[in-house]
DNA sequence: GGCCGAATTGAGACTCATTCTCAAAAGAAT
DNA sequence: ATTCTTTTGAGAATGAGTCTCAATTCGGCC
């Protein structure tokens, strides 16, 4: 789980500044256990004066710096989840957005499986998305 | 590789019809070896009178019927690749869009890895996206 | 061929996420 | 407080994708 402070610390690396809007966004995001969209955060914070562009800018920044995962599930398309410190992927419920992490740090089986082929054809892997979607126990029982 | 005829045959299942626009789309799509977007197909066929909506409708249909894979790579977001008959995934070059399939039919390691966790937490897996991206040999040398 | 009902079409309006623009406001550091 | 830079929000702009709907086209049947 990421803390508000941790998020702000990342934002203020390299001469970045800690601002009121960023504090609000950090709070809104920290400790989430389900996937969320930029729009949701915006709607939550708009009444407190945070602009749409700022929410998108800040979430993008956190994604670039590795604190947020960007998912592409279903048609709504983009949503975010907090990144655990180690590399991993998620089971994501398509109904409620809740998230279960899986995958072993530094030893992602997806990478291993694929590396052989990549080497053979001279392909340099830059990254991967793995998204497993379905329904969580709770959503199944409702 | 899918043939124009194969695509049209799928489209005309269940009372579907073979039309001039669909023939053009099937031709434009068949035998592609790189990922492509709906927009690209539209631009290619617009001069011949094919409407935007028709391109999107038809590609969606082919995706639903399993002939096209829908990818979510990079920021452009959606692009398509032809599906091989068996389940598999792709290495996709982020620069030129070329595609190398990988993964074993009916025995997807991603599914296997994840199934144990899913069972434990009562999650029912409905599907997964796996997208590995990077640069192909040719793009690296340019 | 000609007729009919169903499937499909294209133009254009529309939606909605995301980005852009730019002048004003707010941080940080001196 | 001053100055310089980063960040901000409002609103316009973009762009992918969808929707609507009247007009057209299919395919099957006589
Ligand atoms: Zn759920
Ligand atoms: Zn991985
Ligand atoms: Zn390439
Ligand atoms: Zn798979």
mmCIF file of N, CA and C and ligand atoms in Angstrom, chain B residues 93 96 98 136 139, ligand 3:
data_model
loop_
_atom_site.group_PDB
_atom_site.id
_atom_site.type_symbol
_atom_site.label_atom_id
_atom_site.label_comp_id
_atom_site.label_asym_id
_atom_site.label_seq_id
_atom_site.Cartn_x
_atom_site.Cartn_y
_atom_site.Cartn_z
ATOM 1 N N UNK B 93 5.870 -4.976 -31.878
ATOM 2 C CA UNK B 93 6.848 -3.897 -31.959
ATOM 3 C C UNK B 93 6.138 -2.555 -31.811
ATOM 4 N N UNK B 96 6.909 -0.377 -35.362
ATOM 5 C CA UNK B 96 6.323 -0.710 -36.663
ATOM 6 C C UNK B 96 5.065 -1.563 -36.549
ATOM 7 N N UNK B 98 4.804 -4.726 -36.010
ATOM 8 C CA UNK B 98 4.911 -6.116 -36.450
ATOM 9 C C UNK B 98 4.707 -7.050 -35.261
ATOM 10 N N UNK B 136 11.395 -4.655 -32.666
ATOM 11 C CA UNK B 136 11.830 -5.770 -33.488
ATOM 12 C C UNK B 136 13.235 -5.497 -34.028
ATOM 13 N N UNK B 139 13.541 -2.684 -36.559
ATOM 14 C CA UNK B 139 13.389 -1.339 -36.015
ATOM 15 C C UNK B 139 14.591 -0.940 -35.173
HETATM 16 ZN ZN1 LIG E 3 9.457 -2.933 -35.500
#
